[in-house]
PDB file of C-alpha atoms in Angstrom:
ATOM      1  CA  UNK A   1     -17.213 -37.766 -44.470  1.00 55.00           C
ATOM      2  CA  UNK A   2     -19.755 -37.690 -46.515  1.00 59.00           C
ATOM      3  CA  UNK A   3     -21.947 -34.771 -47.619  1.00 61.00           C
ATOM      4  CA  UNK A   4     -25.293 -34.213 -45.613  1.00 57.00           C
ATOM      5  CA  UNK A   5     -28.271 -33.836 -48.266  1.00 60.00           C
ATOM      6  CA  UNK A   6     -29.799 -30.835 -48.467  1.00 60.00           C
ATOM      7  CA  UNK A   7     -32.375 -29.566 -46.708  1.00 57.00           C
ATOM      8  CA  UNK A   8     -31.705 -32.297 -44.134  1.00 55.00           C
ATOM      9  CA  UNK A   9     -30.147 -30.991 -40.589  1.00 57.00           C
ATOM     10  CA  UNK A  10     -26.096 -30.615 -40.203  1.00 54.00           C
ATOM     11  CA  UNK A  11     -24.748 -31.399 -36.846  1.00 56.00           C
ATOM     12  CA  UNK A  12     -21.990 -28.450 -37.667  1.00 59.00           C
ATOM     13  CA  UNK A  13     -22.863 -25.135 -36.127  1.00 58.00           C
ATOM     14  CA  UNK A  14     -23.452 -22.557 -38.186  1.00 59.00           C
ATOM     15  CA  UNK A  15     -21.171 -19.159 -37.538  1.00 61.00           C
ATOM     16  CA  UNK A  16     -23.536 -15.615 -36.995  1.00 59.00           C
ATOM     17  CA  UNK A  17     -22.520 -13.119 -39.049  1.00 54.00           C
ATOM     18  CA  UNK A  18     -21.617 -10.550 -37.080  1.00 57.00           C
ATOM     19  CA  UNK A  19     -24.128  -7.388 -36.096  1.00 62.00           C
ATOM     20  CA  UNK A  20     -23.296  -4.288 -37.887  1.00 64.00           C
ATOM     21  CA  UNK A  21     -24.172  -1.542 -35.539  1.00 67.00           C
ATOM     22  CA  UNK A  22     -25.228   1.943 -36.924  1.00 78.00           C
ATOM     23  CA  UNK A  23     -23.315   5.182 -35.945  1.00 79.00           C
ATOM     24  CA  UNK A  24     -25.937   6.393 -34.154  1.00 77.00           C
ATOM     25  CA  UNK A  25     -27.034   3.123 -32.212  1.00 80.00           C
ATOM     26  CA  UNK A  26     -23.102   3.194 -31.137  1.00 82.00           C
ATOM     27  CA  UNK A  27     -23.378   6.378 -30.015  1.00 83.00           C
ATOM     28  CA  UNK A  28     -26.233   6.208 -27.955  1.00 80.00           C
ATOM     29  CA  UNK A  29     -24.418   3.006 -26.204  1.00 83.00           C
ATOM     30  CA  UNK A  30     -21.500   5.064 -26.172  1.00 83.00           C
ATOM     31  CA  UNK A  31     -23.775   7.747 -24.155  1.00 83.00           C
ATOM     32  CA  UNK A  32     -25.758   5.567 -22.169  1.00 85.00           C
ATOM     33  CA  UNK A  33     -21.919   3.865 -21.114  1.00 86.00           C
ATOM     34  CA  UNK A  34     -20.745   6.892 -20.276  1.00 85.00           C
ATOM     35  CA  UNK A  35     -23.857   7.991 -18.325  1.00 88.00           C
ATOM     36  CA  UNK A  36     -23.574   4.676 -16.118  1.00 87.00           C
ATOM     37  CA  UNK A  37     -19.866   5.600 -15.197  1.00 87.00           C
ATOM     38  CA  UNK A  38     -20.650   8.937 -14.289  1.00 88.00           C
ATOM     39  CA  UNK A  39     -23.613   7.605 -11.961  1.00 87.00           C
ATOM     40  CA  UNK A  40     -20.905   4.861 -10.276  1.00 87.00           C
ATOM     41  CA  UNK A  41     -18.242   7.560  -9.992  1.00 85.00           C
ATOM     42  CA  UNK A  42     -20.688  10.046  -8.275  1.00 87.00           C
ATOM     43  CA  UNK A  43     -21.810   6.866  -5.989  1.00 86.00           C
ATOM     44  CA  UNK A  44     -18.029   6.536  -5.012  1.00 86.00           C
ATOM     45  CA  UNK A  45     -17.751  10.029  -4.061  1.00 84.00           C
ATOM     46  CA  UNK A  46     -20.700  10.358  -2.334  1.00 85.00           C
ATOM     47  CA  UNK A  47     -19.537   7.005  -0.258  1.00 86.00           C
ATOM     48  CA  UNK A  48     -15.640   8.472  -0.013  1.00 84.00           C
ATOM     49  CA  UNK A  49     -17.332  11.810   0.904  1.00 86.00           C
ATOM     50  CA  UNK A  50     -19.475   9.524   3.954  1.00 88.00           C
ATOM     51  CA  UNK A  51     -16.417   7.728   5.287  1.00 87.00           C
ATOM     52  CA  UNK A  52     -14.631  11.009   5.311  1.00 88.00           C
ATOM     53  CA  UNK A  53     -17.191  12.484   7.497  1.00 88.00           C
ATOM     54  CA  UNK A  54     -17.461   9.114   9.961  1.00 92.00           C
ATOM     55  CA  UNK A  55     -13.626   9.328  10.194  1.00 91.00           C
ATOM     56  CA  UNK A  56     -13.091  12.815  11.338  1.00 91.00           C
ATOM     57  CA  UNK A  57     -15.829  11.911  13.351  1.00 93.00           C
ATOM     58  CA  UNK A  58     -14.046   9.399  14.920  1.00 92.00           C
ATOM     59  CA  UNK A  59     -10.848  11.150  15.108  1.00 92.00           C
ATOM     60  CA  UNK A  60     -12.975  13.876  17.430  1.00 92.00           C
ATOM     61  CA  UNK A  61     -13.708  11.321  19.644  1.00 92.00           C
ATOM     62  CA  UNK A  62     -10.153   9.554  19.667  1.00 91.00           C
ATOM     63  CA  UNK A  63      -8.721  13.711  20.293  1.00 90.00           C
ATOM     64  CA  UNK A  64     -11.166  14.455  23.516  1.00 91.00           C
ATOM     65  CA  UNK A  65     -12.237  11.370  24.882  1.00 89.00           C
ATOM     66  CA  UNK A  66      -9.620   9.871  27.421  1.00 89.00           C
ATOM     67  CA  UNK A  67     -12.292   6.305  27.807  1.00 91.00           C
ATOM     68  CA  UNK A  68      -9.993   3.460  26.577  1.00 91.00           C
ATOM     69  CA  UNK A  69     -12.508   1.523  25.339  1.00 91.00           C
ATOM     70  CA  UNK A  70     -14.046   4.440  22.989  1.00 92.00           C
ATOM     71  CA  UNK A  71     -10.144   5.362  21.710  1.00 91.00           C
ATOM     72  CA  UNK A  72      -9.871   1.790  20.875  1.00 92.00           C
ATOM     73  CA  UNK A  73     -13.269   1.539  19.367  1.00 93.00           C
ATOM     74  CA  UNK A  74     -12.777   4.580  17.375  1.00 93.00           C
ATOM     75  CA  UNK A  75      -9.499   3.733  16.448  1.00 93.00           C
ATOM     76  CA  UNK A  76     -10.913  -0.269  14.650  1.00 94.00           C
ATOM     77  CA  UNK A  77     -13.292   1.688  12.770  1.00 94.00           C
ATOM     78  CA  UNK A  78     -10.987   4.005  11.414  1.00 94.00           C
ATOM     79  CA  UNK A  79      -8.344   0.798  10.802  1.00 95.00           C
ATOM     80  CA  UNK A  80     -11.457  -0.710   9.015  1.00 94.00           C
ATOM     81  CA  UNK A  81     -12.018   2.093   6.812  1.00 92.00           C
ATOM     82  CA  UNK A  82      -8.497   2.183   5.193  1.00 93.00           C
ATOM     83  CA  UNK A  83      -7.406  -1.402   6.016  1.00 94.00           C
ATOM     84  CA  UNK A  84      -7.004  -2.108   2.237  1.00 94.00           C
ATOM     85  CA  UNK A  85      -5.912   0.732   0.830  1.00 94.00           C
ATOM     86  CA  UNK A  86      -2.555  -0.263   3.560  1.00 95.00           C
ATOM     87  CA  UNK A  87      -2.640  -3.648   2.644  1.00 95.00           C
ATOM     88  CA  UNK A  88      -1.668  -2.715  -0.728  1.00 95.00           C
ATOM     89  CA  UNK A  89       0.670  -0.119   0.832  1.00 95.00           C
ATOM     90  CA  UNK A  90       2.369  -2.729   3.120  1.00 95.00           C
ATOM     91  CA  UNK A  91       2.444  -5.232   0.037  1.00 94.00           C
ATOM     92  CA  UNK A  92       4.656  -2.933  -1.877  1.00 93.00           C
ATOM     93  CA  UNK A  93       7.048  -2.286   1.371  1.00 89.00           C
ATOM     94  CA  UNK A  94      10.074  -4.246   2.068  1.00 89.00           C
ATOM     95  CA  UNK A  95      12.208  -3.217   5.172  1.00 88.00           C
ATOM     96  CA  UNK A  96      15.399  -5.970   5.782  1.00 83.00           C
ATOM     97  CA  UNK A  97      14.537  -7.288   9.323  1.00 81.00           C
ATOM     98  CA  UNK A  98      10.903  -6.931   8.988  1.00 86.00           C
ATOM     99  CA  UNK A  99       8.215  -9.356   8.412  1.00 90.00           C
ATOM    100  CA  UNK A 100       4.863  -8.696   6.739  1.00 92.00           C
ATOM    101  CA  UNK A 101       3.245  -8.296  10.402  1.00 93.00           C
ATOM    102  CA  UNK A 102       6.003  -5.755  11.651  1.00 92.00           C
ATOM    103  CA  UNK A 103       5.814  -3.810   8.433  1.00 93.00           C
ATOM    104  CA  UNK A 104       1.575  -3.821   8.941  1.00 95.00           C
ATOM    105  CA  UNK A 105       2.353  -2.653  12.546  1.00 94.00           C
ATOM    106  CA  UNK A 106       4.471   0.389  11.879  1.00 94.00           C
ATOM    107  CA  UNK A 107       1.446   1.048   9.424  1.00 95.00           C
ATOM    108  CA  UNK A 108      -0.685   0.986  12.378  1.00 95.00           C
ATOM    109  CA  UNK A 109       1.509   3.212  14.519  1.00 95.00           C
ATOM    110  CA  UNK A 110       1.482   5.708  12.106  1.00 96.00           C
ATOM    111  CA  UNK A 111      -2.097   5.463  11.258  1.00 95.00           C
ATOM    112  CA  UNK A 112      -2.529   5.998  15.566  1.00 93.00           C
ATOM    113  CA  UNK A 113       0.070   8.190  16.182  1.00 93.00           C
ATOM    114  CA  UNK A 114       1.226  10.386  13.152  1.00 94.00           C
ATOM    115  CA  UNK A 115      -1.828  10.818  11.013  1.00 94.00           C
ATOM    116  CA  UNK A 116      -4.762  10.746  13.635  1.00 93.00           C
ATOM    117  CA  UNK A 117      -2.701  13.299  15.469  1.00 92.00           C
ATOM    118  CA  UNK A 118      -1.614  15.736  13.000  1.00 92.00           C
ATOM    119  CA  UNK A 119      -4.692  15.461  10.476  1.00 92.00           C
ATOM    120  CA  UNK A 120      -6.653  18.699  10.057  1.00 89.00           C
ATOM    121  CA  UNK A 121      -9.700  19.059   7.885  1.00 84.00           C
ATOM    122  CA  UNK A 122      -9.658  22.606   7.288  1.00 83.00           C
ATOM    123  CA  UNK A 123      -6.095  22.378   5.488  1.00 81.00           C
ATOM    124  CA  UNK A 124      -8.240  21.077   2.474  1.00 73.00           C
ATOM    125  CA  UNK A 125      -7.988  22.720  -1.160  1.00 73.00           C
ATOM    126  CA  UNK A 126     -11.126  21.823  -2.437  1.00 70.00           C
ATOM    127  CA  UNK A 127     -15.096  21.789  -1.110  1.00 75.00           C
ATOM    128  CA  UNK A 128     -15.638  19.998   2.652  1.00 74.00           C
ATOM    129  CA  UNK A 129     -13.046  18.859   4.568  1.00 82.00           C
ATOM    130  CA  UNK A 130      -9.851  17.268   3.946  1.00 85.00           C
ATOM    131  CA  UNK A 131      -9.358  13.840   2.940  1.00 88.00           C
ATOM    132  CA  UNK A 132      -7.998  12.169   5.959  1.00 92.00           C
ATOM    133  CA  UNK A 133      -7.640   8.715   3.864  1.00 92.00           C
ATOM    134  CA  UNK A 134      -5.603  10.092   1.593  1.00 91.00           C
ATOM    135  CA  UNK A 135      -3.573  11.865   4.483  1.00 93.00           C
ATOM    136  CA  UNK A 136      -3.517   8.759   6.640  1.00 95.00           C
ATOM    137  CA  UNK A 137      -2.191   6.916   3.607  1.00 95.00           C
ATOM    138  CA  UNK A 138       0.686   9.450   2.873  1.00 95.00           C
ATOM    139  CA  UNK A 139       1.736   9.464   6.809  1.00 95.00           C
ATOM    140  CA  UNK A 140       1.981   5.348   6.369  1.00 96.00           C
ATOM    141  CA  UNK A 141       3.920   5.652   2.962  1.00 96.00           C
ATOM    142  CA  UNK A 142       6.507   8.628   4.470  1.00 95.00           C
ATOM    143  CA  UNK A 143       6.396   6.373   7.759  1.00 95.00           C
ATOM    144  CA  UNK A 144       7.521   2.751   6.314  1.00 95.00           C
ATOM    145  CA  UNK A 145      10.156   4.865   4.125  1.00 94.00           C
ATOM    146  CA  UNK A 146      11.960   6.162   6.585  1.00 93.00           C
ATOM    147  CA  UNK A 147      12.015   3.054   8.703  1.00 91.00           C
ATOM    148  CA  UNK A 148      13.381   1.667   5.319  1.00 91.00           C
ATOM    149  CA  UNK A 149      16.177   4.377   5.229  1.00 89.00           C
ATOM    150  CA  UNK A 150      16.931   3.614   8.883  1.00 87.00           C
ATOM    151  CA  UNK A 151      17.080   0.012   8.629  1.00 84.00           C
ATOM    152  CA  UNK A 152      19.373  -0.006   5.484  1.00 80.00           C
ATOM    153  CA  UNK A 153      21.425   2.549   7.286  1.00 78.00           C
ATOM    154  CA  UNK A 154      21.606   1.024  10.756  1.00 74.00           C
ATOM    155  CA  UNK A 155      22.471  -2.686   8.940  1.00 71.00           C
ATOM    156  CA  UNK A 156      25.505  -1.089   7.513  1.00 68.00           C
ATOM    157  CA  UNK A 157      25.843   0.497  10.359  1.00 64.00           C
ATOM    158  CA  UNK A 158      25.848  -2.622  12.291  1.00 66.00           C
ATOM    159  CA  UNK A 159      28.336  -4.638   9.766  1.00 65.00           C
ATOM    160  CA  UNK A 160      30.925  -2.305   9.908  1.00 63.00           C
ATOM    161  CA  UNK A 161      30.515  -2.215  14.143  1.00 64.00           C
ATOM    162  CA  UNK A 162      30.718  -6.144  14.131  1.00 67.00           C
ATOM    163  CA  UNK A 163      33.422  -6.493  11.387  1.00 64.00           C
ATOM    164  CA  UNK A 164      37.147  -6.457  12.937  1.00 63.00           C
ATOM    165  CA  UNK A 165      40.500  -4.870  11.051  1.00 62.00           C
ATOM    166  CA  UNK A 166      42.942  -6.832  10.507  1.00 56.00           C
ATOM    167  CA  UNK A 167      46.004  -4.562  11.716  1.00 55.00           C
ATOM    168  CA  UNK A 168      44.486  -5.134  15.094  1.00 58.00           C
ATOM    169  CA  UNK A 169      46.297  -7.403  17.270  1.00 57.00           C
ATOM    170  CA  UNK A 170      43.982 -10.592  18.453  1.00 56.00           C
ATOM    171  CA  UNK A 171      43.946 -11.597  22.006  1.00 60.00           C
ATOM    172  CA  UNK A 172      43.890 -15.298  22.429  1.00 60.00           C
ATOM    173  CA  UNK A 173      45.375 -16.210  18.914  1.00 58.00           C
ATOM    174  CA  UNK A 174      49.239 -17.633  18.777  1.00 59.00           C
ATOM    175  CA  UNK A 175      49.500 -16.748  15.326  1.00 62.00           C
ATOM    176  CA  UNK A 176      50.166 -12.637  13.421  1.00 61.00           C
ATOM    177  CA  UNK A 177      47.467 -11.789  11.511  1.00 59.00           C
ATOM    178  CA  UNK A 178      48.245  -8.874  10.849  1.00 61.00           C
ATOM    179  CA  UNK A 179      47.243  -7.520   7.215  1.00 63.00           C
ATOM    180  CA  UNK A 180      51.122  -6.869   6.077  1.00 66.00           C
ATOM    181  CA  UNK A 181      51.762 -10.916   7.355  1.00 64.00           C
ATOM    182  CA  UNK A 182      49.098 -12.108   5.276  1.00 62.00           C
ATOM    183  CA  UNK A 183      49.991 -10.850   2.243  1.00 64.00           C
ATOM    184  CA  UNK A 184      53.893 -11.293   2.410  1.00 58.00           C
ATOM    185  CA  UNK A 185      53.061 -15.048   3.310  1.00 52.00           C
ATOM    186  CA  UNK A 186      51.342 -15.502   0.179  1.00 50.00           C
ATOM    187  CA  UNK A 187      53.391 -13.635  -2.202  1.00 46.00           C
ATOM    188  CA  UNK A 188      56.098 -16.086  -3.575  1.00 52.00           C
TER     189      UNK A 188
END
């Protein structure tokens, strides 16, 4: 291909040269970066810090109130508030027997009846009240793993209840099959 002439335009696209960026224009982007973080991580704890409040809230309400309706009201909202932190917990789960949809509902049971029931805000370490997301999610984790435990125990449990010895006689079969038969027969 032949060479454009010069001055005249070149379809080829020229490369930039890339910016060289002073120490101190770096480090006021570095600053200004670091500023915006610490703005969105203060927004996140002010919101975390508001959804606390609306769930104990709520948790007052499901503790006193003996209305159906408001107990299952109160309990959706709280169900909202955490729903994806126990997605990801349920994600992570696998209990033999259980489907995605049991595993979510033992979530939910202990959501309703381990962590509503046995948070407390005042067993908090630091300012305000007590995280009950983060105490609803460790009653779900400790809940799913024991059911885990149980199931893995009661499946073992349940092979060695349905499995049958073979030194025990057989009713309704002709032939021995006993263990010392089996083994003489095939021994030449």
């Amino acid at each position: 291909m032949p060479r454009p002439k010069k001055g005249a335009r070149s379809d080829r696209v020229k490369k930039a040269a890339p910016k060289k960026i002073s120490k101190k224009k770096q480090i006021l982007d570095d600053a200004k970066n670091l500023r915006i973080q610490e703005a969105k991580d203060e927004l996140k704890r002010q919101q975390d810090e508001s959804d606390n409040l609306k769930c104990i809230e709520l948790i007052k309400v499901i503790k006193t109130s003996s209305d159906k309706g408001k107990l299952d009201n109160a309990f959706s909202k709280i169900f909202e508030t955490i729903r994806p932190q126990m997605q990801y917990i349920v994600n992570r789960f696998t209990i033999p027997g259980l489907a995605y949809d049991d595993i979510m509902q033992e979530a939910m049971y202990a959501l309703r009846y381990k962590a509503i029931k046995d948070y407390d805000q005042t067993r908090g370490s630091g300012k305000g009240p007590a995280s009950f997301k983060l105490f609803a999610l460790l009653c779900i984790r400790r809940h799913l793993t024991t059911e885990r435990k149980s199931s893995l125990f009661n499946n073992r449990k349940k092979i060695l209840n349905q499995s049958t010895s073979l030194d025990q006689e057989h009713k309704g079969y002709t032939d021995d099959l006993s263990l010392s038969n089996i083994v003489h027969s095939k021994d030449p």
